[in-house]
C-alpha cells in the first residue's frame, strides 16, 4: 500500500527528489507522493520492428528508426514529439499534447494529416498517459493503485523468493497490470500490461530520480521496441509547453462513404472510417480496383459501394500498389470466382503470409508492363522496385491521363503541397521513363493531386535538398 505525503509549496527540487525514494518496510514497498507539477522529460532513441511493413516481401518485419521526446507531468499532462523513418526515407513527425480531458495531435511535417488537429476523448488520453508511464517506472509506481503481492517461488520448493517480489496493481487508467521488483534496491525490473512486457535496465539517477536508460518492449514473446533514454527532471514545466503550435485547424468533416467521380468511369472512395482511399476504374464489362485497405469490414463496405456504382460489371482485378498490410487487409472481401489479384514481384509471399493461401491463390505477379482490358477502357500496370516496397505497382489510365499509386506521392486532405520524399522522385523517374502524360495522381492517403501540384512537390524537394542532407 502506498502512503501519501503532501510536500510543502516551494520545496527545492533536490528535496522533492530526495522524497521520491522507494523504501522497503516490513516486506512491502512504499513510495512518497510527488507534487502534481513534478515532470520528467525522456529523450528517447530506438528502433521498432514493424510487422508487414518491410521493404521487400521476403521479410515479415522492418526495423524502423525512432526518436521521441516525452514529457510526463505528475498531474496527467503529457507531451510527445515523435519522429520515425520508414522505407523509402518516408518521415513521420507528430506532436501530441494531452491531459485528463483529451489529447490533440498535429503533423509537424503537414503531409499526412495536413493542418488538421486530430482530437481524441478523455478515455483515450488517459489510456495514452497510462501507457507512457510504463516508460518511467518511478512515475508508474506513483500512479499504481490497488497493489497486491503475488507470491514468487524461491529457489527451493515452498519458499518465497528472497531476491524478487511481484505485485499486481491497477495502472493510471484503472487497467490491471503487474511488476517485478528487486527486493534489495526496490528497483522495478519489469512490468506487464495486457500482452505487453516492459524490461528495464541500466538505471541512472537524474537529480536523485531513478530512471531506466534501456527499455525493451515485447508483445508476447516478440520484440517490438528498444529504447535508449536520457532523462531530465523538473519541479514544474511552463504551462505553454503543452500548447499546440499555431497554424492548425480543427478536423473537418469528410462526409459519409461515397464514390466520387474524378473522370468518366473513374472513381475514388471517400468518407471511409479509416480515412484511406480505394479507387476503381469501370469499363463496359469489368472493374479494376486499386488497393484494398484496411480491414475486411471496410473492404466489404467498399465492395458494396462499387457494385452499387457499377452494377452488372465483373470485379475482375484488384491492383495492390504494394503488399504492406494497411493496403491489402481488405482483399478477402473481394474474393470470388475469376478475380485476379495483381502484385509486384514476390508479392504472393507477403499476401500468403498475411491473408492465407486462399487469397494468395488468386495472385498474379506483374514483372513487366501489363495491359488490363476492362471493355472500352485499357489500364496499364507498371512494376517498379521502389525503395519503399520492392513489389510496387503503378496503374495508368492513358485515356484520362491518371496515375493510381500508393505511398509514392502524398497530398494531405487539407493543407499545403509538401515536398516529395525519395519515393516521389522514383515515381517521377517512372513517368519520365515511359513518357507518360499525366493530369491527375490518385493515392490512398490524402487528396488527389494535379500534375502541377506534383511538379511543385518535386521543386520543393529540390529546394530543400541541402537542408535535408544535414539531417
CSV table of C-alpha atoms in Angstrom, one decimal:
chain,number,residue,atom,x,y,z
A,1,UNK,CA,0.0,0.0,0.0
A,2,UNK,CA,1.2,3.5,-0.9
A,3,UNK,CA,1.5,6.2,1.7
A,4,UNK,CA,0.8,9.8,0.7
A,5,UNK,CA,2.6,12.9,1.9
A,6,UNK,CA,1.8,16.5,0.8
A,7,UNK,CA,5.0,18.3,0.2
A,8,UNK,CA,5.3,22.0,1.2
A,9,UNK,CA,5.0,24.5,-1.7
A,10,UNK,CA,8.2,25.9,-2.9
A,11,UNK,CA,10.3,22.9,-1.8
A,12,UNK,CA,13.5,22.8,-3.7
A,13,UNK,CA,13.9,20.2,-6.5
A,14,UNK,CA,16.6,18.3,-4.6
A,15,UNK,CA,14.3,17.9,-1.6
A,16,UNK,CA,11.4,16.8,-3.8
A,17,UNK,CA,13.5,14.2,-5.5
A,18,UNK,CA,15.0,13.0,-2.2
A,19,UNK,CA,11.5,12.4,-1.0
A,20,UNK,CA,10.7,10.2,-4.1
A,21,UNK,CA,12.6,7.4,-2.6
A,22,UNK,CA,11.3,3.8,-2.7
A,23,UNK,CA,11.6,2.1,0.6
A,24,UNK,CA,11.3,-1.4,1.8
A,25,UNK,CA,9.3,-1.5,5.1
A,26,UNK,CA,8.0,-4.7,6.6
A,27,UNK,CA,8.2,-6.6,3.3
A,28,UNK,CA,6.2,-4.1,1.3
A,29,UNK,CA,7.2,-1.3,-1.0
A,30,UNK,CA,6.1,2.3,-0.2
A,31,UNK,CA,6.5,5.5,-2.2
A,32,UNK,CA,6.1,9.0,-1.1
A,33,UNK,CA,3.9,11.1,-3.4
A,34,UNK,CA,5.4,13.6,-5.9
A,35,UNK,CA,3.9,17.0,-6.2
A,36,UNK,CA,1.3,17.4,-9.0
A,37,UNK,CA,3.5,19.6,-11.2
A,38,UNK,CA,6.6,17.4,-11.0
A,39,UNK,CA,7.7,16.4,-14.5
A,40,UNK,CA,10.0,14.0,-16.2
A,41,UNK,CA,11.4,14.6,-19.7
A,42,UNK,CA,12.5,11.5,-21.6
A,43,UNK,CA,14.7,11.9,-24.7
A,44,UNK,CA,14.5,8.6,-26.4
A,45,UNK,CA,16.1,7.0,-29.4
A,46,UNK,CA,15.4,3.5,-30.6
A,47,UNK,CA,14.1,1.0,-33.1
A,48,UNK,CA,10.7,-0.6,-33.7
A,49,UNK,CA,10.1,-3.9,-35.5
A,50,UNK,CA,7.1,-3.2,-37.7
A,51,UNK,CA,5.1,-6.2,-38.9
A,52,UNK,CA,4.1,-6.4,-42.5
A,53,UNK,CA,5.7,-3.1,-43.5
A,54,UNK,CA,9.0,-4.4,-44.9
A,55,UNK,CA,10.8,-3.0,-48.0
A,56,UNK,CA,10.7,-6.5,-49.6
A,57,UNK,CA,8.0,-9.2,-49.5
A,58,UNK,CA,10.5,-11.8,-48.3
A,59,UNK,CA,10.7,-10.1,-44.9
A,60,UNK,CA,7.8,-10.1,-42.4
A,61,UNK,CA,9.2,-7.2,-40.3
A,62,UNK,CA,11.0,-4.0,-40.9
A,63,UNK,CA,13.3,-2.2,-38.5
A,64,UNK,CA,12.2,1.4,-38.1
A,65,UNK,CA,14.3,4.2,-36.6
A,66,UNK,CA,12.6,6.1,-33.8
A,67,UNK,CA,13.2,9.3,-31.9
A,68,UNK,CA,10.8,10.7,-29.3
A,69,UNK,CA,10.8,13.4,-26.6
A,70,UNK,CA,8.2,12.6,-23.9
A,71,UNK,CA,7.2,15.0,-21.1
A,72,UNK,CA,5.2,13.4,-18.3
A,73,UNK,CA,3.8,15.6,-15.6
A,74,UNK,CA,2.5,14.0,-12.4
A,75,UNK,CA,-1.0,15.6,-12.8
A,76,UNK,CA,-1.7,13.8,-16.0
A,77,UNK,CA,-0.4,16.3,-18.6
A,78,UNK,CA,1.8,14.9,-21.3
A,79,UNK,CA,3.5,16.0,-24.5
A,80,UNK,CA,5.1,13.7,-27.1
A,81,UNK,CA,7.1,14.7,-30.1
A,82,UNK,CA,7.9,11.6,-32.2
A,83,UNK,CA,9.9,11.0,-35.3
A,84,UNK,CA,10.2,7.8,-37.4
A,85,UNK,CA,11.8,7.0,-40.7
A,86,UNK,CA,10.2,4.3,-42.9
A,87,UNK,CA,11.5,2.5,-46.1
A,88,UNK,CA,11.9,5.0,-48.9
A,89,UNK,CA,13.1,7.6,-46.4
A,90,UNK,CA,9.4,8.4,-45.6
A,91,UNK,CA,9.4,10.5,-42.4
A,92,UNK,CA,6.7,11.0,-39.8
A,93,UNK,CA,6.9,13.8,-37.3
A,94,UNK,CA,4.0,14.2,-34.9
A,95,UNK,CA,3.3,16.3,-31.8
A,96,UNK,CA,0.7,15.2,-29.2
A,97,UNK,CA,-0.4,17.1,-26.2
A,98,UNK,CA,-2.9,15.7,-23.6
A,99,UNK,CA,-4.4,15.8,-20.2
A,100,UNK,CA,-7.2,14.1,-18.3
A,101,UNK,CA,-9.8,15.7,-20.6
A,102,UNK,CA,-8.4,14.7,-24.0
A,103,UNK,CA,-5.4,14.6,-26.4
A,104,UNK,CA,-4.7,16.5,-29.6
A,105,UNK,CA,-2.2,15.5,-32.3
A,106,UNK,CA,-0.7,17.6,-35.2
A,107,UNK,CA,1.5,16.6,-38.1
A,108,UNK,CA,4.6,18.8,-37.9
A,109,UNK,CA,5.6,17.9,-41.5
A,110,UNK,CA,1.9,18.5,-42.6
A,111,UNK,CA,1.9,15.8,-45.2
A,112,UNK,CA,-0.1,13.0,-43.6
A,113,UNK,CA,-2.6,14.9,-41.5
A,114,UNK,CA,-2.0,18.3,-43.2
A,115,UNK,CA,-3.0,21.2,-41.0
A,116,UNK,CA,-5.9,19.4,-39.2
A,117,UNK,CA,-5.9,18.7,-35.5
A,118,UNK,CA,-6.8,15.1,-34.6
A,119,UNK,CA,-8.5,15.0,-31.2
A,120,UNK,CA,-9.4,12.1,-29.0
A,121,UNK,CA,-11.5,11.9,-25.9
A,122,UNK,CA,-10.7,11.7,-22.2
A,123,UNK,CA,-10.6,7.9,-22.1
A,124,UNK,CA,-8.1,7.6,-24.9
A,125,UNK,CA,-6.0,10.3,-23.5
A,126,UNK,CA,-5.9,8.7,-20.0
A,127,UNK,CA,-5.0,5.4,-21.6
A,128,UNK,CA,-2.2,7.0,-23.6
A,129,UNK,CA,-0.8,8.7,-20.4
A,130,UNK,CA,-1.1,5.3,-18.6
A,131,UNK,CA,0.8,3.6,-21.4
A,132,UNK,CA,3.5,6.3,-21.3
A,133,UNK,CA,4.0,5.8,-17.6
A,134,UNK,CA,5.4,2.3,-18.3
A,135,UNK,CA,8.4,4.2,-19.7
A,136,UNK,CA,9.1,5.7,-16.3
A,137,UNK,CA,9.0,3.1,-13.6
A,138,UNK,CA,9.1,5.6,-10.7
A,139,UNK,CA,6.1,7.5,-12.1
A,140,UNK,CA,4.4,4.2,-12.8
A,141,UNK,CA,4.8,3.3,-9.1
A,142,UNK,CA,3.4,6.7,-8.1
A,143,UNK,CA,0.2,6.2,-10.1
A,144,UNK,CA,-0.2,2.5,-9.2
A,145,UNK,CA,-3.3,1.7,-7.2
A,146,UNK,CA,-4.9,-1.4,-5.5
A,147,UNK,CA,-1.5,-3.1,-5.2
A,148,UNK,CA,-1.5,-6.7,-4.1
A,149,UNK,CA,1.5,-9.0,-3.6
A,150,UNK,CA,1.9,-12.1,-5.9
A,151,UNK,CA,4.0,-14.9,-4.4
A,152,UNK,CA,7.1,-15.6,-6.4
A,153,UNK,CA,8.6,-19.1,-5.9
A,154,UNK,CA,12.1,-19.2,-4.4
A,155,UNK,CA,15.0,-21.5,-5.3
A,156,UNK,CA,13.6,-24.2,-3.1
A,157,UNK,CA,10.0,-25.5,-3.4
A,158,UNK,CA,7.6,-23.8,-1.0
A,159,UNK,CA,9.9,-20.9,-0.2
A,160,UNK,CA,9.3,-17.3,-1.0
A,161,UNK,CA,11.7,-15.6,-3.4
A,162,UNK,CA,14.2,-13.8,-1.3
A,163,UNK,CA,15.6,-11.7,-4.2
A,164,UNK,CA,12.5,-10.6,-6.1
A,165,UNK,CA,9.0,-9.5,-5.3
A,166,UNK,CA,5.9,-9.3,-7.6
A,167,UNK,CA,2.9,-7.0,-7.4
A,168,UNK,CA,-0.4,-6.7,-9.2
A,169,UNK,CA,-1.8,-3.3,-9.5
A,170,UNK,CA,-4.1,-1.0,-11.5
A,171,UNK,CA,-2.4,1.5,-13.8
A,172,UNK,CA,-3.3,5.2,-14.1
A,173,UNK,CA,-6.2,4.2,-16.4
A,174,UNK,CA,-7.5,1.6,-14.0
A,175,UNK,CA,-6.3,-1.3,-16.1
A,176,UNK,CA,-4.8,-4.4,-14.5
A,177,UNK,CA,-1.0,-4.8,-14.6
A,178,UNK,CA,1.9,-6.3,-12.7
A,179,UNK,CA,5.5,-5.6,-12.0
A,180,UNK,CA,8.6,-7.5,-10.6
A,181,UNK,CA,11.0,-5.6,-8.3
A,182,UNK,CA,14.4,-6.3,-6.8
A,183,UNK,CA,14.0,-6.5,-3.1
A,184,UNK,CA,17.4,-5.2,-2.2
A,185,UNK,CA,17.1,-2.0,-4.2
A,186,UNK,CA,13.4,-1.7,-4.8
A,187,UNK,CA,14.2,-1.3,-8.5
A,188,UNK,CA,11.5,-2.2,-11.0
A,189,UNK,CA,12.9,-4.9,-13.3
A,190,UNK,CA,9.9,-5.5,-15.5
A,191,UNK,CA,6.2,-4.7,-15.8
A,192,UNK,CA,3.4,-6.2,-17.7
A,193,UNK,CA,0.2,-4.7,-19.2
A,194,UNK,CA,-2.1,-6.8,-21.3
A,195,UNK,CA,0.1,-8.6,-23.8
A,196,UNK,CA,3.0,-6.1,-23.4
A,197,UNK,CA,6.0,-6.6,-21.2
A,198,UNK,CA,8.5,-3.9,-20.4
A,199,UNK,CA,12.0,-4.8,-19.3
A,200,UNK,CA,14.1,-2.2,-17.6
A,201,UNK,CA,17.9,-2.0,-17.3
A,202,UNK,CA,20.8,0.4,-16.7
A,203,UNK,CA,19.2,2.6,-14.1
A,204,UNK,CA,20.7,6.1,-13.7
A,205,UNK,CA,19.9,8.9,-11.3
A,206,UNK,CA,18.9,12.3,-12.6
A,207,UNK,CA,18.8,14.6,-9.6
A,208,UNK,CA,18.2,11.5,-7.4
A,209,UNK,CA,15.3,10.4,-9.7
A,210,UNK,CA,16.0,6.8,-10.8
A,211,UNK,CA,15.2,6.1,-14.4
A,212,UNK,CA,16.0,3.1,-16.6
A,213,UNK,CA,18.1,4.1,-19.6
A,214,UNK,CA,17.4,0.9,-21.5
A,215,UNK,CA,13.8,-0.4,-22.1
A,216,UNK,CA,12.8,-3.3,-24.2
A,217,UNK,CA,9.1,-3.7,-25.1
A,218,UNK,CA,7.7,-7.1,-26.1
A,219,UNK,CA,4.3,-8.2,-27.4
A,220,UNK,CA,4.0,-11.7,-26.1
A,221,UNK,CA,7.5,-13.1,-26.9
A,222,UNK,CA,8.0,-10.8,-29.9
A,223,UNK,CA,10.4,-7.9,-29.6
A,224,UNK,CA,8.6,-4.7,-30.6
A,225,UNK,CA,10.6,-1.7,-29.5
A,226,UNK,CA,14.0,-1.0,-27.9
A,227,UNK,CA,14.7,2.4,-26.3
A,228,UNK,CA,17.8,4.2,-25.1
A,229,UNK,CA,16.7,7.1,-22.8
A,230,UNK,CA,18.3,10.2,-21.4
A,231,UNK,CA,16.3,11.8,-18.5
A,232,UNK,CA,15.7,15.3,-17.2
A,233,UNK,CA,13.5,16.2,-14.2
A,234,UNK,CA,11.9,19.5,-13.1
A,235,UNK,CA,9.8,20.7,-10.2
A,236,UNK,CA,7.5,22.4,-12.8
A,237,UNK,CA,7.0,22.8,-16.5
A,238,UNK,CA,5.8,26.0,-18.1
A,239,UNK,CA,2.1,25.6,-18.9
A,240,UNK,CA,2.7,26.8,-22.5
A,241,UNK,CA,4.9,23.7,-23.1
A,242,UNK,CA,1.7,21.8,-23.7
A,243,UNK,CA,0.2,24.3,-26.2
A,244,UNK,CA,-0.2,23.2,-29.8
A,245,UNK,CA,1.8,25.2,-32.4
A,246,UNK,CA,0.0,27.9,-34.4
A,247,UNK,CA,-1.3,27.3,-38.0
A,248,UNK,CA,-3.5,24.3,-37.4
A,249,UNK,CA,-7.3,24.0,-37.7
A,250,UNK,CA,-9.9,21.7,-36.3
A,251,UNK,CA,-10.5,18.4,-38.2
A,252,UNK,CA,-13.0,18.8,-41.0
A,253,UNK,CA,-16.0,16.5,-41.6
A,254,UNK,CA,-15.1,14.2,-44.5
A,255,UNK,CA,-18.7,13.1,-45.1
A,256,UNK,CA,-20.1,9.6,-45.4
A,257,UNK,CA,-18.8,6.7,-47.6
A,258,UNK,CA,-19.2,7.5,-51.2
A,259,UNK,CA,-17.8,7.1,-54.7
A,260,UNK,CA,-16.5,10.4,-56.1
A,261,UNK,CA,-16.2,10.6,-59.9
A,262,UNK,CA,-12.8,12.1,-60.8
A,263,UNK,CA,-13.2,11.3,-64.5
A,264,UNK,CA,-15.8,9.5,-66.6
A,265,UNK,CA,-15.9,5.9,-65.3
A,266,UNK,CA,-13.2,6.6,-62.7
A,267,UNK,CA,-13.9,6.9,-59.0
A,268,UNK,CA,-12.2,7.5,-55.7
A,269,UNK,CA,-13.8,6.2,-52.5
A,270,UNK,CA,-14.1,9.0,-49.9
A,271,UNK,CA,-15.5,9.1,-46.4
A,272,UNK,CA,-14.2,5.7,-45.2
A,273,UNK,CA,-13.9,5.2,-41.4
A,274,UNK,CA,-10.1,4.7,-41.7
A,275,UNK,CA,-9.6,7.8,-44.0
A,276,UNK,CA,-7.9,5.6,-46.6
A,277,UNK,CA,-9.0,5.8,-50.2
A,278,UNK,CA,-9.5,3.0,-52.6
A,279,UNK,CA,-10.1,3.9,-56.3
A,280,UNK,CA,-11.7,2.0,-59.2
A,281,UNK,CA,-12.0,2.1,-63.0
A,282,UNK,CA,-15.2,0.9,-64.7
A,283,UNK,CA,-15.3,-0.5,-68.3
A,284,UNK,CA,-18.2,-1.9,-70.2
A,285,UNK,CA,-17.8,-5.3,-68.7
A,286,UNK,CA,-15.2,-5.2,-65.9
A,287,UNK,CA,-13.9,-3.2,-62.9
A,288,UNK,CA,-10.3,-2.7,-61.7
A,289,UNK,CA,-9.9,-1.8,-58.0
A,290,UNK,CA,-6.8,-0.1,-56.7
A,291,UNK,CA,-5.8,-1.2,-53.2
A,292,UNK,CA,-8.0,-2.8,-50.5
A,293,UNK,CA,-7.4,-1.1,-47.1
A,294,UNK,CA,-7.5,-1.6,-44.1
A,295,UNK,CA,-9.7,-4.5,-43.0
A,296,UNK,CA,-12.2,-7.0,-44.3
A,297,UNK,CA,-15.0,-5.0,-42.7
A,298,UNK,CA,-14.1,-1.8,-44.5
A,299,UNK,CA,-13.4,-3.8,-47.7
A,300,UNK,CA,-16.9,-5.3,-47.6
A,301,UNK,CA,-18.5,-1.8,-47.4
A,302,UNK,CA,-16.4,-0.5,-50.3
A,303,UNK,CA,-17.2,-3.6,-52.4
A,304,UNK,CA,-20.9,-2.9,-51.9
A,305,UNK,CA,-20.4,0.7,-52.9
A,306,UNK,CA,-18.5,-0.4,-56.1
A,307,UNK,CA,-21.2,-2.9,-57.0
A,308,UNK,CA,-23.9,-0.2,-56.5
A,309,UNK,CA,-21.9,2.3,-58.6
A,310,UNK,CA,-21.1,-0.1,-61.4
A,311,UNK,CA,-24.0,-2.6,-61.5
A,312,UNK,CA,-23.6,-5.7,-63.7
A,313,UNK,CA,-19.8,-5.3,-64.1
A,314,UNK,CA,-17.5,-8.0,-63.1
A,315,UNK,CA,-15.0,-7.3,-60.3
A,316,UNK,CA,-12.0,-8.5,-62.4
A,317,UNK,CA,-8.9,-7.1,-60.9
A,318,UNK,CA,-7.6,-5.9,-57.5
A,319,UNK,CA,-4.3,-4.0,-58.2
A,320,UNK,CA,-2.3,-3.9,-55.0
A,321,UNK,CA,0.1,-1.0,-55.1
A,322,UNK,CA,2.3,-2.9,-52.7
A,323,UNK,CA,1.8,-5.6,-50.0
A,324,UNK,CA,2.0,-3.6,-46.8
A,325,UNK,CA,-0.8,-4.7,-44.6
A,326,UNK,CA,-2.7,-1.4,-44.4
A,327,UNK,CA,-3.0,-1.5,-48.2
A,328,UNK,CA,-4.1,-5.2,-48.6
A,329,UNK,CA,-6.0,-6.2,-45.4
A,330,UNK,CA,-9.4,-5.7,-47.1
A,331,UNK,CA,-8.6,-8.0,-50.0
A,332,UNK,CA,-10.5,-11.1,-48.7
A,333,UNK,CA,-13.8,-9.1,-49.0
A,334,UNK,CA,-13.4,-9.2,-52.8
A,335,UNK,CA,-12.9,-13.0,-53.2
A,336,UNK,CA,-15.0,-14.5,-55.9
A,337,UNK,CA,-14.5,-16.8,-58.9
A,338,UNK,CA,-12.3,-15.4,-61.6
A,339,UNK,CA,-11.0,-12.4,-59.7
A,340,UNK,CA,-7.2,-11.6,-60.2
A,341,UNK,CA,-5.1,-10.0,-57.5
A,342,UNK,CA,-2.1,-8.2,-59.1
A,343,UNK,CA,1.1,-7.7,-57.1
A,344,UNK,CA,4.6,-6.9,-58.0
A,345,UNK,CA,7.5,-9.4,-58.0
A,346,UNK,CA,7.3,-11.8,-55.0
A,347,UNK,CA,4.1,-10.1,-53.7
A,348,UNK,CA,2.5,-13.5,-53.4
A,349,UNK,CA,4.8,-14.3,-50.5
A,350,UNK,CA,3.5,-11.4,-48.4
A,351,UNK,CA,-0.1,-12.0,-49.4
A,352,UNK,CA,0.1,-15.6,-48.3
A,353,UNK,CA,1.8,-14.7,-45.0
A,354,UNK,CA,-0.8,-12.1,-44.1
A,355,UNK,CA,-4.0,-13.3,-45.7
A,356,UNK,CA,-3.6,-17.1,-46.2
A,357,UNK,CA,-3.4,-19.5,-49.2
A,358,UNK,CA,-7.0,-19.0,-50.4
A,359,UNK,CA,-6.3,-15.3,-51.1
A,360,UNK,CA,-2.8,-15.9,-52.3
A,361,UNK,CA,-4.0,-18.5,-54.9
A,362,UNK,CA,-5.6,-15.6,-56.8
A,363,UNK,CA,-2.4,-13.6,-57.0
A,364,UNK,CA,-0.8,-12.9,-60.4
A,365,UNK,CA,2.6,-11.2,-60.1
A,366,UNK,CA,3.5,-8.5,-62.6
A,367,UNK,CA,7.1,-8.3,-63.6
A,368,UNK,CA,6.7,-6.4,-66.9
A,369,UNK,CA,4.2,-3.8,-68.0
A,370,UNK,CA,0.8,-5.3,-68.5
A,371,UNK,CA,-2.5,-4.2,-70.1
A,372,UNK,CA,-5.9,-4.7,-68.4
A,373,UNK,CA,-8.9,-4.7,-70.7
A,374,UNK,CA,-12.0,-3.5,-68.9
A,375,UNK,CA,-14.1,-3.2,-72.0
A,376,UNK,CA,-13.7,0.1,-73.9
A,377,UNK,CA,-11.0,1.1,-71.4
A,378,UNK,CA,-7.4,0.0,-71.0
A,379,UNK,CA,-5.4,0.3,-67.8
A,380,UNK,CA,-1.6,-0.2,-68.0
A,381,UNK,CA,0.2,-1.6,-65.0
A,382,UNK,CA,3.9,-0.8,-64.4
A,383,UNK,CA,6.0,-2.7,-61.8
A,384,UNK,CA,8.8,-0.8,-60.1
A,385,UNK,CA,11.3,-1.8,-57.4
A,386,UNK,CA,10.7,1.2,-55.1
A,387,UNK,CA,12.8,1.8,-52.0
A,388,UNK,CA,9.5,1.8,-50.0
A,389,UNK,CA,8.4,-1.6,-51.3
A,390,UNK,CA,10.2,-3.7,-54.0
A,391,UNK,CA,6.8,-5.1,-55.2
A,392,UNK,CA,5.4,-1.7,-56.1
A,393,UNK,CA,2.8,-1.4,-58.9
A,394,UNK,CA,1.6,1.9,-60.6
A,395,UNK,CA,-1.5,1.9,-62.7
A,396,UNK,CA,-2.0,4.3,-65.6
A,397,UNK,CA,-5.2,5.3,-67.4
A,398,UNK,CA,-3.9,6.7,-70.7
A,399,UNK,CA,-7.4,7.8,-71.9
A,400,UNK,CA,-7.8,10.3,-69.0
A,401,UNK,CA,-4.1,10.6,-68.1
A,402,UNK,CA,-4.5,9.4,-64.5
A,403,UNK,CA,-1.9,7.7,-62.3
A,404,UNK,CA,-3.0,5.4,-59.5
A,405,UNK,CA,-0.3,4.9,-56.8
A,406,UNK,CA,0.1,4.0,-53.2
A,407,UNK,CA,2.7,5.7,-50.8
A,408,UNK,CA,4.8,7.2,-53.6
A,409,UNK,CA,3.2,10.7,-53.6
A,410,UNK,CA,1.3,12.3,-50.7
A,411,UNK,CA,-1.0,15.3,-50.5
A,412,UNK,CA,-2.9,15.9,-47.3
A,413,UNK,CA,-6.7,16.2,-47.3
A,414,UNK,CA,-6.3,19.8,-46.2
A,415,UNK,CA,-3.0,21.6,-46.2
A,416,UNK,CA,-0.3,22.9,-48.5
A,417,UNK,CA,1.7,20.9,-51.0
A,418,UNK,CA,4.6,19.2,-49.2
A,419,UNK,CA,7.9,18.2,-50.8
A,420,UNK,CA,8.1,14.7,-52.1
A,421,UNK,CA,10.1,12.0,-50.3
A,422,UNK,CA,12.6,9.8,-52.1
A,423,UNK,CA,9.7,7.7,-53.4
A,424,UNK,CA,8.2,10.7,-55.1
A,425,UNK,CA,11.4,11.1,-57.2
A,426,UNK,CA,11.2,7.4,-58.0
A,427,UNK,CA,7.6,7.9,-59.3
A,428,UNK,CA,8.8,10.9,-61.4
A,429,UNK,CA,11.5,8.7,-62.9
A,430,UNK,CA,9.0,6.0,-63.9
A,431,UNK,CA,6.7,8.7,-65.5
A,432,UNK,CA,9.7,10.0,-67.5
A,433,UNK,CA,11.0,6.6,-68.4
A,434,UNK,CA,7.6,5.6,-70.0
A,435,UNK,CA,6.9,9.1,-71.3
A,436,UNK,CA,3.5,9.2,-69.6
A,437,UNK,CA,1.2,12.2,-70.0
A,438,UNK,CA,-0.3,12.9,-66.5
A,439,UNK,CA,-3.1,15.2,-65.4
A,440,UNK,CA,-4.1,13.6,-62.1
A,441,UNK,CA,-2.3,11.5,-59.5
A,442,UNK,CA,-4.6,9.5,-57.2
A,443,UNK,CA,-3.3,7.9,-54.0
A,444,UNK,CA,-4.5,6.0,-51.0
A,445,UNK,CA,-3.7,8.8,-48.5
A,446,UNK,CA,-4.9,12.4,-48.7
A,447,UNK,CA,-6.4,14.2,-51.7
A,448,UNK,CA,-5.8,13.6,-55.4
A,449,UNK,CA,-3.2,15.8,-57.0
A,450,UNK,CA,-2.8,17.6,-60.3
A,451,UNK,CA,0.3,17.4,-62.4
A,452,UNK,CA,1.1,21.0,-61.4
A,453,UNK,CA,1.0,20.1,-57.7
A,454,UNK,CA,3.3,17.1,-58.3
A,455,UNK,CA,5.8,19.3,-60.1
A,456,UNK,CA,5.6,21.8,-57.2
A,457,UNK,CA,6.3,19.0,-54.7
A,458,UNK,CA,9.3,17.9,-56.7
A,459,UNK,CA,10.6,21.5,-56.8
A,460,UNK,CA,10.1,21.9,-53.1
A,461,UNK,CA,12.2,18.7,-52.5
A,462,UNK,CA,15.0,20.0,-54.7
A,463,UNK,CA,15.0,23.4,-52.9
A,464,UNK,CA,15.1,21.6,-49.5
A,465,UNK,CA,17.7,19.0,-50.5
A,466,UNK,CA,20.8,20.7,-49.0
A,467,UNK,CA,19.0,21.1,-45.6
A,468,UNK,CA,17.6,17.5,-45.8
A,469,UNK,CA,21.1,16.2,-46.4
A,470,UNK,CA,22.1,17.6,-43.0
A,471,UNK,CA,19.5,15.6,-41.0
